[in-house]
Coordinates of C-alpha atoms in Angstrom, one line a residue:
M1 CA 90.9 164.4 30.3
P2 CA 89.5 160.7 29.9
T3 CA 87.4 159.4 32.6
L4 CA 89.3 156.2 35.0
Q5 CA 87.1 153.1 35.2
P6 CA 88.6 150.3 36.8
Y7 CA 91.2 147.6 34.7
L8 CA 89.6 144.6 35.7
D9 CA 86.5 143.9 37.9
I10 CA 85.5 140.4 39.0
Q11 CA 82.3 140.2 40.4
N12 CA 80.5 136.1 42.6
L13 CA 83.1 134.3 40.3
T14 CA 83.0 130.3 40.7
K15 CA 85.0 127.9 39.3
S16 CA 85.0 123.7 40.6
F17 CA 86.4 120.3 38.6
G18 CA 83.8 118.6 39.0
A19 CA 83.7 117.5 43.1
T20 CA 86.4 119.9 43.9
L21 CA 85.2 123.0 44.4
L22 CA 88.1 125.6 44.1
F23 CA 86.4 128.9 44.7
E24 CA 82.8 130.3 45.3
N25 CA 81.5 134.0 44.8
I26 CA 84.5 135.6 44.6
S27 CA 84.7 139.4 44.0
F28 CA 87.8 141.8 43.8
C29 CA 88.5 145.2 41.1
I30 CA 92.1 146.3 40.3
A31 CA 92.1 150.0 38.9
E32 CA 94.8 151.9 38.0
R33 CA 98.9 151.5 39.0
Q34 CA 98.0 148.6 42.0
K35 CA 100.5 146.0 42.1
V36 CA 98.4 142.9 43.1
G37 CA 100.1 139.7 44.9
L38 CA 97.7 137.3 44.9
V39 CA 98.7 134.2 47.3
A40 CA 97.2 131.3 48.2
K41 CA 98.0 127.3 49.2
N42 CA 99.2 124.9 46.3
G43 CA 95.8 123.2 44.7
T44 CA 93.8 126.0 45.1
G45 CA 93.6 127.7 42.2
K46 CA 96.0 130.4 41.5
S47 CA 97.1 129.5 38.2
T48 CA 93.6 129.0 37.8
L49 CA 92.1 131.6 38.1
L50 CA 95.1 133.5 36.3
S51 CA 93.8 131.4 32.9
I52 CA 90.7 132.6 33.3
I53 CA 91.5 135.7 33.6
T54 CA 93.5 135.6 30.8
G55 CA 90.7 133.7 28.6
K56 CA 92.6 130.2 28.7
E57 CA 90.8 128.6 31.2
G58 CA 86.5 128.3 31.7
Y59 CA 84.7 129.0 34.9
D60 CA 81.2 128.1 36.4
N61 CA 79.9 131.1 37.1
G62 CA 79.8 135.1 37.6
K63 CA 80.9 138.0 35.6
I64 CA 84.8 138.6 33.9
T65 CA 84.5 142.9 33.4
F66 CA 87.9 144.1 31.9
R67 CA 88.5 148.1 30.8
R68 CA 87.7 148.5 27.0
D69 CA 90.6 148.5 25.1
L70 CA 93.2 147.2 27.9
T71 CA 96.0 145.0 26.6
I72 CA 97.1 142.4 28.6
G73 CA 100.9 141.2 28.9
Y74 CA 100.4 137.5 30.5
L75 CA 103.4 134.7 31.9
E76 CA 102.5 131.7 32.2
Q77 CA 104.4 129.1 33.7
T78 CA 105.0 127.1 31.4
P79 CA 105.6 129.5 27.6
L80 CA 105.9 127.5 24.4
F81 CA 107.7 128.7 21.2
S82 CA 108.1 126.6 18.2
P83 CA 111.8 125.1 18.6
E84 CA 113.0 127.1 15.1
E85 CA 112.2 130.7 15.5
S86 CA 115.3 133.0 17.2
V87 CA 115.2 134.4 20.7
L88 CA 114.2 137.6 18.1
D89 CA 111.1 136.1 16.6
A90 CA 110.2 135.0 20.0
C91 CA 110.1 138.0 21.7
F92 CA 108.3 140.1 18.3
N93 CA 106.8 137.2 17.0
H94 CA 108.4 139.1 13.8
K95 CA 110.6 141.4 13.3
G96 CA 110.9 144.8 14.9
N97 CA 112.2 147.6 14.3
E98 CA 115.4 149.3 15.7
E99 CA 113.9 151.0 18.5
R100 CA 112.7 148.3 20.0
I101 CA 115.4 145.7 18.9
L102 CA 118.0 148.0 21.2
K103 CA 115.3 147.8 23.7
A104 CA 115.2 144.0 23.6
K105 CA 118.2 143.7 24.0
Q106 CA 118.9 145.7 27.1
I107 CA 116.2 143.7 28.3
L108 CA 117.6 140.3 27.6
T109 CA 120.8 141.6 29.0
Q110 CA 119.5 141.9 32.4
L111 CA 118.3 138.2 32.0
K112 CA 121.9 137.3 30.2
I113 CA 119.9 136.5 27.4
T114 CA 122.9 136.9 25.0
N115 CA 122.3 135.4 22.0
L116 CA 119.5 136.6 20.1
N117 CA 119.4 134.6 17.0
Q118 CA 119.8 131.4 19.0
P119 CA 117.1 129.1 18.4
M120 CA 114.5 128.8 21.0
G121 CA 114.8 125.4 21.1
E122 CA 118.6 125.0 22.4
L123 CA 117.5 127.1 25.0
S124 CA 117.2 125.8 29.1
G125 CA 113.2 126.0 30.5
G126 CA 114.5 128.1 32.3
Q127 CA 116.5 130.5 29.5
Q128 CA 112.8 129.9 27.7
R129 CA 111.0 131.0 30.8
R130 CA 113.1 133.9 30.8
V131 CA 112.5 135.2 27.2
A132 CA 109.0 134.8 28.3
L133 CA 109.5 137.5 31.0
A134 CA 111.1 139.8 28.2
N135 CA 108.0 139.3 25.4
V136 CA 105.9 140.4 28.0
L137 CA 108.0 143.1 29.4
L138 CA 108.7 144.2 25.7
T139 CA 105.0 145.0 24.6
V140 CA 104.5 147.4 27.1
P141 CA 101.3 146.6 28.0
D142 CA 98.3 148.2 30.0
F143 CA 97.9 144.9 33.2
L144 CA 100.8 142.0 32.9
I145 CA 99.3 139.7 34.6
L146 CA 102.7 137.3 36.0
D147 CA 102.6 134.1 37.0
E148 CA 105.8 132.8 39.3
P149 CA 107.9 135.8 37.8
T150 CA 110.8 134.7 39.9
N151 CA 111.2 131.1 39.1
H152 CA 114.6 130.7 36.9
L153 CA 115.9 133.6 38.0
D154 CA 119.0 134.6 40.1
L155 CA 119.6 136.7 42.4
D156 CA 121.0 140.1 40.4
M157 CA 117.8 139.8 37.8
I158 CA 115.9 139.8 40.6
V159 CA 116.9 142.5 42.3
W160 CA 116.1 144.0 38.5
L161 CA 112.7 143.2 37.9
E162 CA 111.5 143.9 41.9
G163 CA 113.1 147.4 40.5
F164 CA 111.6 147.8 37.2
L165 CA 108.3 146.5 38.4
S166 CA 108.3 149.4 40.5
R167 CA 109.0 151.9 39.1
G168 CA 106.3 154.3 36.8
N169 CA 102.8 154.0 36.9
K170 CA 102.6 149.8 36.1
T171 CA 99.8 148.1 37.1
L172 CA 99.9 144.5 37.6
L173 CA 98.8 141.0 39.1
M174 CA 101.2 138.4 40.3
V175 CA 101.3 135.1 41.1
T176 CA 104.9 134.4 43.7
H177 CA 105.7 132.8 46.0
D178 CA 109.2 135.4 46.8
R179 CA 108.5 136.6 50.1
F180 CA 110.8 140.3 49.7
F181 CA 109.2 140.8 45.9
L182 CA 105.6 141.1 46.7
D183 CA 106.6 143.2 49.8
R184 CA 108.8 145.5 48.0
V185 CA 106.6 144.9 45.3
C186 CA 103.1 144.7 45.5
N187 CA 100.7 147.5 47.5
I188 CA 97.1 145.5 47.4
I189 CA 97.8 141.4 48.2
I190 CA 94.0 139.1 47.6
E191 CA 94.7 136.0 49.5
L192 CA 92.9 133.2 48.5
D193 CA 91.2 130.8 51.7
N194 CA 88.8 128.4 52.5
K195 CA 87.3 128.9 49.1
Q196 CA 87.1 132.5 49.9
L197 CA 89.0 135.4 48.7
Y198 CA 90.6 139.0 51.1
T199 CA 91.6 141.4 50.1
Y200 CA 94.6 143.7 51.8
R201 CA 94.9 147.4 51.0
G202 CA 99.4 147.2 51.9
N203 CA 102.2 144.7 51.4
Y204 CA 103.3 141.2 52.6
S205 CA 104.0 143.1 55.6
Y206 CA 101.1 144.3 56.4
Y207 CA 98.8 141.1 55.2
L208 CA 100.9 138.9 57.0
E209 CA 99.7 141.9 60.6
K210 CA 96.2 141.8 59.1
R211 CA 95.8 137.9 58.6
Q212 CA 96.5 137.2 61.5
E213 CA 94.1 139.5 63.3
R214 CA 91.8 138.4 60.6
I215 CA 92.2 134.8 62.1
D216 CA 91.9 135.5 65.4
N217 CA 89.3 137.0 65.3
T218 CA 87.0 134.5 63.5
R219 CA 89.2 132.0 66.1
A220 CA 86.8 133.9 68.5
E221 CA 84.0 133.7 66.5
I222 CA 83.8 130.3 66.1
L223 CA 84.1 130.0 69.9
R224 CA 81.4 131.9 70.6
A225 CA 79.5 129.4 68.3
N226 CA 80.2 126.7 69.9
N227 CA 79.4 127.6 73.1
L228 CA 76.5 129.0 71.9
Y229 CA 75.5 126.1 70.2
R230 CA 75.7 123.3 72.9
R231 CA 73.3 125.8 74.2
E232 CA 70.4 125.8 71.6
L233 CA 71.6 122.0 70.8
E234 CA 70.4 121.1 74.2
W235 CA 66.8 123.0 73.4
M236 CA 66.4 121.1 70.0
R237 CA 67.0 117.9 71.8
R238 CA 63.3 119.1 74.2
M239 CA 61.6 121.1 72.2
P240 CA 58.5 118.0 70.9
Q241 CA 58.9 117.8 66.9
A242 CA 56.1 119.7 66.2
R243 CA 57.0 122.6 66.9
G244 CA 55.4 126.3 66.5
H245 CA 57.1 129.4 64.3
K246 CA 58.7 130.9 66.4
A247 CA 60.1 127.5 67.4
R248 CA 60.8 126.8 62.9
Y249 CA 62.3 130.1 63.4
R250 CA 64.8 129.1 66.4
E251 CA 65.4 126.2 64.8
D252 CA 66.8 127.6 60.9
A253 CA 68.6 129.6 62.7
F254 CA 70.6 126.7 64.7
F255 CA 71.6 125.4 61.9
E256 CA 73.4 128.6 60.8
L257 CA 75.5 128.1 64.0
Q258 CA 75.5 124.8 63.5
K259 CA 77.1 125.9 60.3
R260 CA 79.6 128.7 61.9
A261 CA 80.5 126.4 65.1
K262 CA 82.3 123.4 62.7
Q263 CA 84.2 126.1 61.1
R264 CA 87.8 125.0 60.5
I265 CA 90.4 127.0 60.7
E266 CA 94.1 125.3 60.5
D267 CA 96.4 125.7 63.7
R268 CA 99.6 124.0 63.6
Q269 CA 100.1 123.4 67.9
I270 CA 102.7 120.9 67.5
R271 CA 106.2 121.5 66.4
L272 CA 108.7 118.1 64.5
K273 CA 111.7 119.0 66.7
S274 CA 113.4 115.0 66.2
R275 CA 115.3 113.6 68.9
N276 CA 116.3 110.9 67.7
L277 CA 119.5 112.3 65.0
Y278 CA 123.0 112.0 65.8
I279 CA 125.4 112.8 63.1
G280 CA 129.1 112.6 64.0
S281 CA 131.4 115.6 65.0
K282 CA 133.2 115.3 61.7
I283 CA 130.6 116.4 58.6
F284 CA 132.9 116.5 55.4
E285 CA 136.3 118.1 54.6
C286 CA 136.4 120.0 50.7
Q287 CA 140.2 118.8 50.3
Y288 CA 141.5 121.7 47.5
I289 CA 138.9 120.7 44.8
S290 CA 139.4 121.6 40.8
K291 CA 136.3 121.6 38.7
K292 CA 136.0 123.2 34.6
F293 CA 134.1 122.2 32.2
S294 CA 136.1 124.0 29.9
D295 CA 138.8 127.2 30.7
S296 CA 136.5 129.7 30.4
N297 CA 133.8 127.6 32.2
I298 CA 135.6 126.8 35.5
I299 CA 133.3 125.7 38.8
L300 CA 136.2 126.2 41.1
K301 CA 139.9 126.0 41.8
D302 CA 142.1 124.3 44.6
F303 CA 139.1 124.9 47.4
Y304 CA 139.4 124.2 50.8
Y305 CA 136.2 123.7 53.2
N306 CA 136.0 122.6 56.2
F307 CA 131.8 121.9 57.4
A308 CA 131.1 122.3 61.0
R309 CA 128.5 120.1 62.7
Y310 CA 125.1 121.4 62.7
E311 CA 126.0 123.3 59.8
K312 CA 123.4 126.0 58.1
M313 CA 125.2 127.5 55.4
G314 CA 123.3 128.7 51.9
I315 CA 125.4 128.8 48.4
V316 CA 124.4 131.7 45.5
G317 CA 124.4 133.3 43.2
N318 CA 124.9 133.9 39.3
N319 CA 123.7 130.8 37.6
G320 CA 125.8 129.1 36.0
T321 CA 129.1 130.0 38.4
G322 CA 128.6 125.9 39.6
K323 CA 126.2 126.0 42.7
S324 CA 124.2 123.0 42.0
T325 CA 127.6 121.1 40.6
F326 CA 129.5 122.1 44.1
I327 CA 126.8 120.0 45.4
K328 CA 126.3 116.9 43.0
M329 CA 130.0 116.6 43.1
L330 CA 129.3 116.4 47.6
L331 CA 127.0 113.8 46.6
G332 CA 128.8 112.4 44.0
I333 CA 126.8 112.1 41.0
E334 CA 129.4 114.7 39.6
K335 CA 133.3 114.0 39.0
I336 CA 136.1 115.9 40.3
D337 CA 139.1 116.6 38.4
S338 CA 141.2 116.9 41.3
G339 CA 141.3 117.1 45.4
R340 CA 139.1 114.7 47.3
F341 CA 135.8 115.5 49.7
D342 CA 136.1 113.6 53.4
I343 CA 132.8 113.0 54.4
G344 CA 132.3 111.7 58.3
S345 CA 130.6 108.1 58.4
T346 CA 127.9 108.8 60.3
V347 CA 126.1 111.9 57.6
R348 CA 123.2 110.5 55.9
F349 CA 122.2 113.2 52.6
G350 CA 119.0 113.6 52.3
Y351 CA 118.5 115.5 48.1
F352 CA 116.5 117.6 47.0
S353 CA 117.1 118.5 43.7
Q354 CA 115.7 120.8 41.4
E355 CA 115.2 118.2 39.0
G356 CA 112.6 116.3 41.8
I357 CA 111.2 113.1 40.8
S358 CA 108.9 111.3 38.9
F359 CA 105.7 109.2 41.1
D360 CA 103.7 106.5 40.0
E361 CA 100.4 108.8 39.0
Q362 CA 98.1 106.3 39.7
K363 CA 99.7 105.8 43.1
K364 CA 98.1 107.7 46.5
V365 CA 99.7 110.0 47.4
I366 CA 100.0 107.6 51.4
D367 CA 101.8 105.2 49.6
V368 CA 104.2 106.9 47.8
I369 CA 104.8 107.8 51.9
T370 CA 104.2 104.5 53.5
D371 CA 106.2 103.2 50.6
I372 CA 109.3 105.4 52.4
A373 CA 108.3 104.9 56.0
E374 CA 105.1 103.6 58.3
Y375 CA 106.6 106.8 59.8
I376 CA 109.2 109.0 62.4
D377 CA 111.0 108.2 65.1
M378 CA 110.9 111.3 66.8
G379 CA 113.1 109.8 70.3
G380 CA 112.0 109.2 73.3
G381 CA 109.8 106.9 72.8
K382 CA 107.2 109.2 70.6
H383 CA 106.9 108.4 67.0
L384 CA 105.2 110.5 64.0
S385 CA 103.6 108.2 61.3
A386 CA 103.3 109.0 58.0
T387 CA 99.9 110.7 58.4
Q388 CA 100.4 113.0 60.2
F389 CA 103.7 114.0 59.3
L390 CA 101.9 114.4 56.0
Q391 CA 99.5 116.7 57.9
F392 CA 102.2 118.9 58.6
F393 CA 103.0 119.8 55.5
M394 CA 99.4 120.4 55.4
F395 CA 97.8 117.5 53.1
T396 CA 94.3 116.2 54.2
R397 CA 93.3 113.7 55.3
E398 CA 91.1 113.6 52.1
Q399 CA 94.0 114.9 50.0
Q400 CA 96.4 111.6 51.0
F401 CA 93.7 109.7 49.1
N402 CA 93.8 111.3 46.3
Y403 CA 96.1 110.0 43.2
V404 CA 99.3 112.5 42.5
Y405 CA 97.9 112.6 38.7
K406 CA 95.7 114.5 41.1
L407 CA 97.4 117.1 43.0
S408 CA 98.9 120.6 41.4
G409 CA 102.3 121.2 40.0
G410 CA 103.0 122.6 43.6
E411 CA 101.9 119.8 45.6
K412 CA 103.8 117.9 43.8
R413 CA 107.0 119.1 44.8
K414 CA 105.5 119.8 48.1
L415 CA 105.1 115.5 48.2
Y416 CA 108.7 114.9 46.6
L417 CA 109.7 117.5 49.8
C418 CA 107.8 115.1 52.4
S419 CA 109.6 112.2 50.5
V420 CA 113.0 113.8 51.2
L421 CA 111.8 114.3 54.9
M422 CA 110.6 111.4 55.9
K423 CA 114.0 109.3 55.5
N424 CA 115.1 110.4 57.9
P425 CA 117.8 112.3 57.4
N426 CA 120.8 113.7 59.1
F427 CA 122.6 116.7 56.3
L428 CA 119.7 117.8 54.2
V429 CA 120.8 119.2 50.6
L430 CA 118.5 121.6 49.1
D431 CA 119.0 122.3 45.3
E432 CA 116.7 125.7 44.7
P433 CA 113.5 124.1 47.2
T434 CA 111.0 126.8 47.5
N435 CA 110.4 126.9 43.2
D436 CA 107.0 126.3 42.8
L437 CA 105.6 126.5 47.2
D438 CA 102.8 128.6 48.6
I439 CA 103.8 130.3 50.9
Q440 CA 102.3 128.9 54.0
T441 CA 104.3 125.4 52.9
L442 CA 107.7 127.7 52.7
Q443 CA 106.9 129.4 56.7
V444 CA 106.4 124.7 57.6
F445 CA 109.2 124.7 55.9
E446 CA 111.2 127.1 57.7
E447 CA 110.3 126.0 60.9
Y448 CA 111.0 122.8 60.4
L449 CA 114.4 123.6 59.5
A450 CA 114.8 125.9 62.9
D451 CA 114.3 122.8 64.8
F452 CA 116.1 120.3 62.0
P453 CA 119.1 118.7 64.9
G454 CA 121.3 117.8 61.8
C455 CA 123.6 120.0 59.5
V456 CA 121.7 122.0 55.6
I457 CA 123.2 123.4 52.8
V458 CA 120.6 125.3 51.2
V459 CA 121.0 126.8 46.9
S460 CA 118.1 129.2 47.1
H461 CA 117.2 132.7 45.0
D462 CA 114.2 133.8 47.6
R463 CA 116.2 136.0 50.2
Y464 CA 112.9 135.8 52.7
F465 CA 113.7 131.8 52.4
M466 CA 117.7 132.3 53.2
D467 CA 117.0 134.5 55.8
K468 CA 115.4 132.2 57.9
V469 CA 116.8 129.1 57.1
V470 CA 120.8 129.5 57.4
D471 CA 123.8 131.8 59.5
H472 CA 126.4 131.6 57.0
L473 CA 126.7 131.9 53.3
L474 CA 129.1 130.4 50.1
V475 CA 128.9 133.1 47.3
F476 CA 130.0 131.5 43.8
K477 CA 131.6 134.8 41.4
G478 CA 132.3 132.7 38.5
N479 CA 135.1 131.2 37.2
G480 CA 136.5 129.2 40.1
V481 CA 136.2 132.2 43.0
V482 CA 134.1 131.6 46.0
N483 CA 133.3 133.9 49.3
D484 CA 133.2 133.0 52.7
F485 CA 130.7 135.3 54.9
P486 CA 130.0 135.0 57.9
G487 CA 126.3 136.2 57.6
N488 CA 122.4 135.7 56.4
Y489 CA 121.8 136.7 52.7
T490 CA 120.7 140.0 54.3
Q491 CA 123.2 140.5 55.8
Y492 CA 125.4 140.3 53.3
R493 CA 123.8 142.5 50.8
E494 CA 124.3 145.6 53.4
W495 CA 128.0 144.6 53.9
L496 CA 128.3 144.8 49.5
S497 CA 126.1 148.3 50.2
L498 CA 128.5 149.0 52.5
E499 CA 131.2 148.1 50.5
S500 CA 130.0 150.0 47.4
K501 CA 129.3 153.5 49.0
N502 CA 132.5 153.1 50.6
D503 CA 134.3 152.7 47.0
V504 CA 132.2 155.9 45.5
K505 CA 133.4 158.0 48.4
T506 CA 137.3 157.1 48.1
D507 CA 137.0 157.4 43.7
E508 CA 134.9 161.2 44.7
K509 CA 137.1 161.5 47.0
K510 CA 139.8 160.6 44.5
E511 CA 138.0 163.0 41.4
T512 CA 136.6 166.5 43.2
K513 CA 139.0 168.8 43.2
P514 CA 138.8 171.0 46.1
R515 CA 137.3 174.2 44.4
E516 CA 134.8 172.2 42.9
R517 CA 134.2 170.6 46.8
A518 CA 134.1 173.8 48.1
H519 CA 131.6 175.1 46.0
Q520 CA 129.5 172.1 46.3
E521 CA 129.3 172.5 50.4
K522 CA 128.2 176.1 49.2
R523 CA 125.1 175.4 48.1
K524 CA 121.6 175.1 51.6
L525 CA 118.2 175.5 51.0
T526 CA 117.2 178.8 51.5
F527 CA 114.5 179.8 54.2
K528 CA 111.5 180.1 51.9
E529 CA 113.4 176.6 50.4
K530 CA 112.8 174.2 53.4
T531 CA 109.4 175.9 54.5
E532 CA 108.3 174.8 50.9
L533 CA 109.6 171.9 51.4
A534 CA 108.1 171.3 54.8
Q535 CA 104.5 172.0 52.7
L536 CA 105.5 169.9 49.8
E537 CA 105.3 166.9 52.7
K538 CA 102.0 167.8 53.6
D539 CA 100.9 168.0 50.1
I540 CA 101.8 164.8 49.6
A541 CA 101.0 163.1 52.2
A542 CA 97.5 164.4 52.1
L543 CA 97.5 164.0 47.7
E544 CA 98.4 160.2 48.0
T545 CA 95.1 159.7 50.7
E546 CA 92.9 160.8 48.8
Q547 CA 93.7 159.1 45.4
K548 CA 93.7 156.1 47.7
L549 CA 90.4 157.0 49.0
L550 CA 88.9 157.5 44.9
E551 CA 90.9 154.2 43.6
E552 CA 89.1 152.6 47.0
Q553 CA 84.9 154.2 45.8
L554 CA 85.9 153.9 42.1
C555 CA 86.6 150.4 42.5
S556 CA 83.2 149.8 45.4
G557 CA 80.9 149.3 43.0
T558 CA 78.4 151.2 44.9
L559 CA 78.7 154.7 43.6
P560 CA 75.9 155.9 42.2
V561 CA 76.8 156.7 37.8
D562 CA 76.8 161.0 39.6
Q563 CA 79.0 160.8 41.1
L564 CA 81.0 157.8 39.4
T565 CA 82.0 160.6 36.5
E566 CA 83.0 162.6 39.2
K567 CA 85.4 160.6 41.0
S568 CA 86.3 158.8 38.3
R569 CA 87.8 162.5 36.6
R570 CA 88.7 163.9 40.0
L571 CA 91.4 161.3 40.4
P572 CA 93.4 162.2 37.1
V573 CA 93.7 165.4 38.4
V574 CA 94.8 164.2 41.9
K575 CA 97.5 161.8 40.0
E576 CA 99.3 164.8 38.1
K577 CA 99.4 167.7 40.9
L578 CA 100.8 164.4 42.9
D579 CA 103.6 164.1 40.4
E580 CA 104.1 167.2 40.4
K581 CA 104.9 167.7 43.9
E582 CA 107.1 164.9 43.7
L583 CA 108.8 166.2 41.2
R584 CA 109.6 169.5 43.3
W585 CA 110.3 167.5 46.7
L586 CA 113.2 165.3 44.6
E587 CA 114.9 168.8 43.5
L588 CA 114.9 170.4 46.7
S589 CA 115.8 167.0 49.2
E590 CA 118.7 166.8 46.1
I591 CA 119.7 170.0 46.9
E592 CA 118.4 169.1 51.3
G593 CA 121.2 165.8 51.4

C-alpha cells in the first residue's frame, strides 16, 4: 500500500505588491480528504494566494511543495474561452469518448447548460463560468482549487454542488462567501487576517466560535501589554542615556512590548441606526402585472401584490424565472405588458444591481462618496461623515485615499454598495448584493439592514444572508407562477421538505400492498445485531479520532523520518477500516430505521 504524503505544503510564503504587503511568512498544509475553506477580507489576497498556488502568480519568498504527480483542477473567477469553440470542446479541450460525454451531459444538465454544441461566445458570463466549473469537475482531479464556485449558480445548483463536493474522498481548497456552503462542505477553515494565517480544524460554525475566542484573547493580551507599557515608558523616561547591559536588555524588551501594545483589532461598537428616514404608509401596489418575452418565457401573469410598510422581502427562484426582471419593472427600467405599479409618493429607491456601475478609476475612494454626499443625517442632531461611513464598511483611512483602480474586484463591489447607501434611500432594492463581497462585509451589511428603518427587497442565492435579512419570500417558479411564503429561506426549505415527505408517504400508501407492508414491519434487528451496531459506533468514533490525529501529525512538519513513514503507512489502514465499518453501520441502521 503506497505511503500517504500531504497534497500541498506551504512554508513561510510572503507576497507584496509594491509597498503593499499582502501576507508574510504564512505556512499551512493540506492533506488528502481535507476540504479547506479560505476566508479573508476583500483585498487581502485570497484570490492572489490561489493564483500563487496554481503557478499563475509569482511570490516574494517561501516554498510551495505539491505531492508528486498530483493532478489539480482550478476554477478561476474569470475563466477565458475561445468564442468559437463549443460547450463540449470547452469541457474537454478535445472530443471526449462516449462515457465522458455522458458524464459531461449529466453535470452540465445539473448546471442548466443543455446545448453542448452551442458556441461559447453565445453564452452569458454566468453560463461560461458554469461551463468552467463543469470542466474542472469532469477532469476528476486529485485536488480541487475553487475561487467563488457558487457565483452565478441558482439555489438548486448550489445545493447540488454542495452535495457533489461533500460526497466521497474529494480534497479541495476554496474561497467562497457562501457561509452555508462553507459550513456543510468544509472541515477546515483557514483565515488570512492582518497579514497572518490562522487555522481552525472544523466547519464554519466552529470557526466563528474559535475566532471570537482568539479575538477576545488577543484583546486581553493587548490590554495587559498597554498596562505594562505605561509603567515601562516611565522607566525609559527616567533612565539616563548611558545604560548598563541589564538596562539595555530591558530597553530591547520595551520596544517589543511597545509593538504588542500598539496592535489594533477591528472592533465596531457603533451601529448605524438612522432616525431620519421617513416612509409613508403607502409603499407600492402591483396591480395585475403581466410580462412575457415569448410564449415560452412568461415572467408574470396578472400578478397582484400590495407591499407593506417596513417589509423586508426576499425573492428566490431558479435562473431565468424573472427575479431581476420583476425589480427592473418596479423601478421602471423594464416595460410591463399590462397592469401598473402604484408607488407611494414618499418612496426613494436605492438600487444595487448585478451589473454594478463603472467608477472613474482615477478618483480616490473618498471622493467617490463625497461626490454623493459629505455626510448622512442620522436624526436627533447627529451626522455621519463620508469617512466614518466608509470606516463602518471597513475601508481604512489609508484605503479611502487610494485610487479606485487599485481596489480588488470585491472592494469595488463594496464601494458600489456604499455609493448606493450614501444616498440615504428609504427603500433598498438589492439584486445579488452578496456576490464578491467578503464574509466580514456581509456581516456588517446584515447588521446595517437589521437596523434599517425602511423597506427592503433582496434577490439573492445566499441562503445565510437571506435568513438574516428577510422575513417573507416571493418564490418565482417559472411560467408566470409566483408563490407567496411567510418566512425566511430556511423555513421555506423545511416546508418544502415536509411537503415532499408527505407526498412520498401518500404515494407509498397507494403503492404498497398489505402483504408487503406486513413483511416490512416484521424485519427488526436481532440482539446480536443491536450489540454489533453499538460497538460499530464506538469503533467508528475511535477510528475518526485516530484519522484526524494522524492527518494533523503528518501535516505538522515536525515528525522525524521513521515516525513519518510509520504514520503514513498507518493512515490508509485506518481509512480502509473506517470505510468498512461505516458501510456495515449503514446496513444495520437501515434495518433499524
